[in-house]
Tab-separated table of C-alpha atoms in Angstrom:
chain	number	residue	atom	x	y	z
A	1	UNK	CA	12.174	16.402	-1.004
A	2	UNK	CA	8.502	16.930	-1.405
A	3	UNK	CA	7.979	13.158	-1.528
A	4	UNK	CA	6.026	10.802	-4.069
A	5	UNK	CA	3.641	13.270	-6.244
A	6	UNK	CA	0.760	12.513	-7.667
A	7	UNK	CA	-1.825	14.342	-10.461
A	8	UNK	CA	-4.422	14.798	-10.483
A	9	UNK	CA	-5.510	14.433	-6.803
A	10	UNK	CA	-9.344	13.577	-8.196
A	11	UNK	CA	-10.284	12.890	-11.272
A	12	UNK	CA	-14.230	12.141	-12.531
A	13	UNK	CA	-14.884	11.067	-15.838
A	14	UNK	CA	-17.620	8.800	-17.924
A	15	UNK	CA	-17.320	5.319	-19.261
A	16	UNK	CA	-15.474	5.252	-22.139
A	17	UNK	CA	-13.293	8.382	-21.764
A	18	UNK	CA	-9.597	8.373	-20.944
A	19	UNK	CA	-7.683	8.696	-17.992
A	20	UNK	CA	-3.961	9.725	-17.334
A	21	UNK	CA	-2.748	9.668	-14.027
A	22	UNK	CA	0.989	10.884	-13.437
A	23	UNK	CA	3.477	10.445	-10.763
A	24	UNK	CA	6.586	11.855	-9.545
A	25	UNK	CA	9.018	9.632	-7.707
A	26	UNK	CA	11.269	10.547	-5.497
A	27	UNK	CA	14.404	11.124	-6.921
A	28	UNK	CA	16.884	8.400	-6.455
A	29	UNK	CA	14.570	5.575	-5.796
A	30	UNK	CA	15.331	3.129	-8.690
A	31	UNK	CA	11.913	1.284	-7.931
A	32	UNK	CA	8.027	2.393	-8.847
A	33	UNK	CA	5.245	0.962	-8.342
A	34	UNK	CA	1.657	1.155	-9.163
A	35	UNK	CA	-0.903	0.561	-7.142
A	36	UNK	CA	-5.207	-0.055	-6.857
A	37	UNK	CA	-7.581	0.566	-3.969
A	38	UNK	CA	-10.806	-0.504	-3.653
A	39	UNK	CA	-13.125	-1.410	-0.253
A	40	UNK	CA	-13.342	-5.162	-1.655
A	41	UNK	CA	-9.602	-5.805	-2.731
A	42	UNK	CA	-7.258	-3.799	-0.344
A	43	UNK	CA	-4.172	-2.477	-2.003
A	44	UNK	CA	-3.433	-4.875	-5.704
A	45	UNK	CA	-0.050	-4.037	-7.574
A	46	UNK	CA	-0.726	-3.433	-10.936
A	47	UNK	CA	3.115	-3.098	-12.001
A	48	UNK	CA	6.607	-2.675	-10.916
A	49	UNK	CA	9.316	-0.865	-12.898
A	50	UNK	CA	12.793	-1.220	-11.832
A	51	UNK	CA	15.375	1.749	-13.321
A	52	UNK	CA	12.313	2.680	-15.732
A	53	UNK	CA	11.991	-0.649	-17.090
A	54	UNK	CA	8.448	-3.039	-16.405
A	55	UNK	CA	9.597	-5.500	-14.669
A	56	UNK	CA	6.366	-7.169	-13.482
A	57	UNK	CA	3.079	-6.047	-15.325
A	58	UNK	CA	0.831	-9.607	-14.081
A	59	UNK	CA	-1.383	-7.576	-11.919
A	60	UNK	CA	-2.488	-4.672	-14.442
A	61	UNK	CA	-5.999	-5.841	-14.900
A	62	UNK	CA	-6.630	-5.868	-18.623
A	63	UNK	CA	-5.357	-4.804	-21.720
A	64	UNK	CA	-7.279	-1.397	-21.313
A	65	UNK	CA	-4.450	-0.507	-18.149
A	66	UNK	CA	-1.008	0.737	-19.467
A	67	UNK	CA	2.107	2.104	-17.950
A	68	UNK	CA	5.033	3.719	-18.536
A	69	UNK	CA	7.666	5.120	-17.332
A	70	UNK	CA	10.075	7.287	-20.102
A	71	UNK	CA	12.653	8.488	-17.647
A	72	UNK	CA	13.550	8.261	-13.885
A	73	UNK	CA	11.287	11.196	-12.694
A	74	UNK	CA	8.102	10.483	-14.425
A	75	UNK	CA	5.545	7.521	-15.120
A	76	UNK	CA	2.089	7.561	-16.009
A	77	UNK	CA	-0.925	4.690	-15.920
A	78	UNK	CA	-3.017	5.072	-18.232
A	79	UNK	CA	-6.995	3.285	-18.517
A	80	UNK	CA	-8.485	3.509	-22.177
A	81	UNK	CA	-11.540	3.262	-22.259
A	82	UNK	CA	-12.211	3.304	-18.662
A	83	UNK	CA	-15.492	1.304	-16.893
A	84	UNK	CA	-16.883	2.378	-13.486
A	85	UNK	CA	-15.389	-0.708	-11.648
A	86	UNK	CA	-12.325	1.131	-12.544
A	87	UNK	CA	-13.313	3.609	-10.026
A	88	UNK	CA	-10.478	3.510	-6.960
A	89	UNK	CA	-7.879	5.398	-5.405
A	90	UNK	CA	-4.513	4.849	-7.597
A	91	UNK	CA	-1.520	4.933	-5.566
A	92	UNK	CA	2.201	5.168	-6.748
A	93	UNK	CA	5.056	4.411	-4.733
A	94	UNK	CA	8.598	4.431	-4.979
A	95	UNK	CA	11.506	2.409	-3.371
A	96	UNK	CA	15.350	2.948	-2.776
A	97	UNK	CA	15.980	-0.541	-3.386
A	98	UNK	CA	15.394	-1.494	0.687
A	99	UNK	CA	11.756	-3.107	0.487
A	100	UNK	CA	10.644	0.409	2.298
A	101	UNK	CA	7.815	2.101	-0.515
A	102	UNK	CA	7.482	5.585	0.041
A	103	UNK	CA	3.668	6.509	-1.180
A	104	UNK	CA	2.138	9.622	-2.858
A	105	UNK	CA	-1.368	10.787	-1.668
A	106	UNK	CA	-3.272	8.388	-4.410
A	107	UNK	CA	-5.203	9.710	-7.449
A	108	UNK	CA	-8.960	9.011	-7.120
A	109	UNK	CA	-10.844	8.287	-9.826
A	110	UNK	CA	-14.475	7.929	-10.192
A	111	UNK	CA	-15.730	6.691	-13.938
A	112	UNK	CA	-19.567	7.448	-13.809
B	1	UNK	CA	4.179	-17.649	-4.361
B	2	UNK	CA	4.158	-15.076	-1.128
B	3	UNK	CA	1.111	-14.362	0.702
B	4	UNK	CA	0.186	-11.985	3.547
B	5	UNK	CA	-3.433	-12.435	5.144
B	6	UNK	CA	-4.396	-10.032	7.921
B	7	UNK	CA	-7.895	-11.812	9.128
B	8	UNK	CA	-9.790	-9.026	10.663
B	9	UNK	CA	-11.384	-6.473	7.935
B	10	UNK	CA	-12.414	-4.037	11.314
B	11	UNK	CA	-10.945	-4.248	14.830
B	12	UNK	CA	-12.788	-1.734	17.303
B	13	UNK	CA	-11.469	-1.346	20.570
B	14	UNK	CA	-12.260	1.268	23.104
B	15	UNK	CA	-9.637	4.057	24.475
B	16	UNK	CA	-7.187	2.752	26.734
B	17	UNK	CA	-7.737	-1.160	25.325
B	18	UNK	CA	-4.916	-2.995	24.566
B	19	UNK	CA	-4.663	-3.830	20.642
B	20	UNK	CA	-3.469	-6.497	18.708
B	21	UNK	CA	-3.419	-6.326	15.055
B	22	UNK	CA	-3.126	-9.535	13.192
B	23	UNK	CA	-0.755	-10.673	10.740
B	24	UNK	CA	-0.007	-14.054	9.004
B	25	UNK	CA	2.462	-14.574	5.731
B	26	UNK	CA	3.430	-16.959	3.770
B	27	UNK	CA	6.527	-17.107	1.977
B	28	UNK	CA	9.310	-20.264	1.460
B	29	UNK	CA	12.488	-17.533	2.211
B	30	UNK	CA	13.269	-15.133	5.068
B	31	UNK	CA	10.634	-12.776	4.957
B	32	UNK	CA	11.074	-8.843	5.643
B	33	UNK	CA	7.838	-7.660	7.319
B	34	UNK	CA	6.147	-4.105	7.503
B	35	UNK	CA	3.123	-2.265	8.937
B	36	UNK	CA	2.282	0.346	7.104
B	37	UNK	CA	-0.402	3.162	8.345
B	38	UNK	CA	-2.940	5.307	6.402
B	39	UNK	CA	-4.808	7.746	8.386
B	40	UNK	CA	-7.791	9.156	6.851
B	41	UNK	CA	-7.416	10.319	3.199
B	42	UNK	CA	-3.860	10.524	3.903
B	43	UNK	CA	-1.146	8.611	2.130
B	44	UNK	CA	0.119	5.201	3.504
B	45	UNK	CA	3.258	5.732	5.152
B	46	UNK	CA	5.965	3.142	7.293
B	47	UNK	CA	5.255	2.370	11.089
B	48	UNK	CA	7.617	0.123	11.205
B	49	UNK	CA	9.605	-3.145	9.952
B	50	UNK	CA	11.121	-5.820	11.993
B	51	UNK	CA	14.392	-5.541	11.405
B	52	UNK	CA	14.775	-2.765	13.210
B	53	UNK	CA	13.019	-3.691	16.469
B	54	UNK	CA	11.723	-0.564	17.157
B	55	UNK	CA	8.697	1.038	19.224
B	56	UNK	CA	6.883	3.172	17.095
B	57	UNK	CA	3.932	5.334	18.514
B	58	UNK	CA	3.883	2.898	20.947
B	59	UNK	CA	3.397	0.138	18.640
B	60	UNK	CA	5.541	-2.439	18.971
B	61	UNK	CA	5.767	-5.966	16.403
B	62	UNK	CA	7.569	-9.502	16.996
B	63	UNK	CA	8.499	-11.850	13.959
B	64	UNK	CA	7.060	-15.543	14.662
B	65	UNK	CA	9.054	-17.486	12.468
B	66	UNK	CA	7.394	-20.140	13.894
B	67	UNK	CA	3.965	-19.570	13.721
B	68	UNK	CA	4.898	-17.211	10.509
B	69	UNK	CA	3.056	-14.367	12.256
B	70	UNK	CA	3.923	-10.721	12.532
B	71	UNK	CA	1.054	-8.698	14.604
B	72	UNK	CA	1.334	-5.367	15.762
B	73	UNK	CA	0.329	-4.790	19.374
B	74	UNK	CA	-0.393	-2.055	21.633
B	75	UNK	CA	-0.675	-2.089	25.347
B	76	UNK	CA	-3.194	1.263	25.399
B	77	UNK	CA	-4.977	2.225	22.603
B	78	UNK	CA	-5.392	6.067	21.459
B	79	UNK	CA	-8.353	7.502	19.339
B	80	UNK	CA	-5.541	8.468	16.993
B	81	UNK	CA	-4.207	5.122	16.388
B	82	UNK	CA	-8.186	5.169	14.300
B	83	UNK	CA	-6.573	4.397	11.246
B	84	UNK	CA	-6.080	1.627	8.269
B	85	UNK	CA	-3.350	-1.017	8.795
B	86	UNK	CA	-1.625	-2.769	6.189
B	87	UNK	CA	1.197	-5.787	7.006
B	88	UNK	CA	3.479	-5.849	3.971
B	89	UNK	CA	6.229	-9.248	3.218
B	90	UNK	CA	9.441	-7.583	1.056
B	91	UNK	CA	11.155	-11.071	-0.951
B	92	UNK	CA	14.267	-10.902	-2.206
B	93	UNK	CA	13.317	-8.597	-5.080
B	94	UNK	CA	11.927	-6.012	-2.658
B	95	UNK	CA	8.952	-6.398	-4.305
B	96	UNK	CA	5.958	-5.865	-1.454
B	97	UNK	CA	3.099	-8.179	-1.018
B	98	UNK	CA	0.521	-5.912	1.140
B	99	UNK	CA	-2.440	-7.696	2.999
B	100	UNK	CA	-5.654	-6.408	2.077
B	101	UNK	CA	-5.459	-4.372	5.559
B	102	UNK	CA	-7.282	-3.918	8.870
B	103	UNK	CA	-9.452	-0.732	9.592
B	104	UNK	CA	-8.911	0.069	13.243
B	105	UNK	CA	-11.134	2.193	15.620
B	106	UNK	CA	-10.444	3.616	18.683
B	107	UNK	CA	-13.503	4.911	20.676
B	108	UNK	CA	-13.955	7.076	22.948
């Protein structure tokens, strides 16, 4: 299995645009998570699904974050419009169901 | 509601040093506890969790239920332990709680 993947890998962009990052579980986990990296905060959840349903969206920021996650192999996060202090590295992560996450190589996003 | 604090933002150390990483949680059940590692621009992966006891790169971690403490320790530090730490509390729902991590540099 090639693990947790993640597109795109870097992604700049100005205020106000869109941004659609995408990630690829690893097949079988039944957990996904989202997740936000910045120098000041550390690593914040921004949402859980559990079998492809939200379970827990409390830490997604502000009604410009969604996610989503149509089937078991796919899931998106989506910023619209995005600010600068959205710039951060956006992991995903996905879980067999033992507390062990399993982490894709993050999406980093700057917003000029 | 679960919390995981690891107090030191940087802990710098010189080759050969013994390390201790600190982490404290917070949480009313029976915790499950991880250290997680992220080398440079690399993803974060699983050093290890404590119910499985093990040594790890020569890292090694002890539940306190006591003092509600779960550092990771090294007796002699390498300059490719230089890395980003994160201590991570699993509740019941698997759902982690990841302090906000602990930048660690080995020197020459």
């Amino acid at each position: 299995d090639a693990g947790v993947i993640q597109s795109p890998r870097h992604e700049v962009t100005e205020m106000g645009q869109e941004v659609t990052l995408r990630c690829k579980p690893i097949s079988g986990h039944n957990s996904l998570f989202w997740y936000r990296q910045t120098m000041m905060r550390g690593l914040e959840l921004l949402i859980y699904f559990n079998n492809n349903v939200p379970i827990d969206d409390s830490g997604m920021p502000e009604d410009r974050f969604s996610a989503k996650m149509p089937n078991a192999s796919f899931s998106t996060l989506k910023i619209q419009p995005s600010e600068p202090r959205d710039s951060a590295v956006y992991f995903c992560a996905s879980g067999p169901g033992t507390g062990e996450l399993f982490f894709g190589e993050g999406s980093r996003l700057t917003v000029l | 509601a679960q919390r995981v604090t690891q107090p030191e933002k940087l802990l710098s150390v010189f080759k050969g040093a013994p390390v201790e990483l600190k982490c404290n949680y917070s949480y009313s059940g029976s915790p499950e506890l991880f250290w997680y590692v992220q080398y440079s621009r690399q993803r974060l992966q699983l050093l290890l969790r404590h119910i499985s006891r093990e040594s790890i790169k020569g890292f090694t971690a002890d539940l306190n239920k006591g003092e509600t403490s779960f550092h990771l320790k090294k007796p002699f530090a390498q300059e490719e332990d230089s890395a980003m730490y994160y201590c991570a509390l699993s509740d019941r729902s698997y759902i982690p709680t990841f302090g906000r991590g602990t930048s660690l540099i080995v020197h020459p």
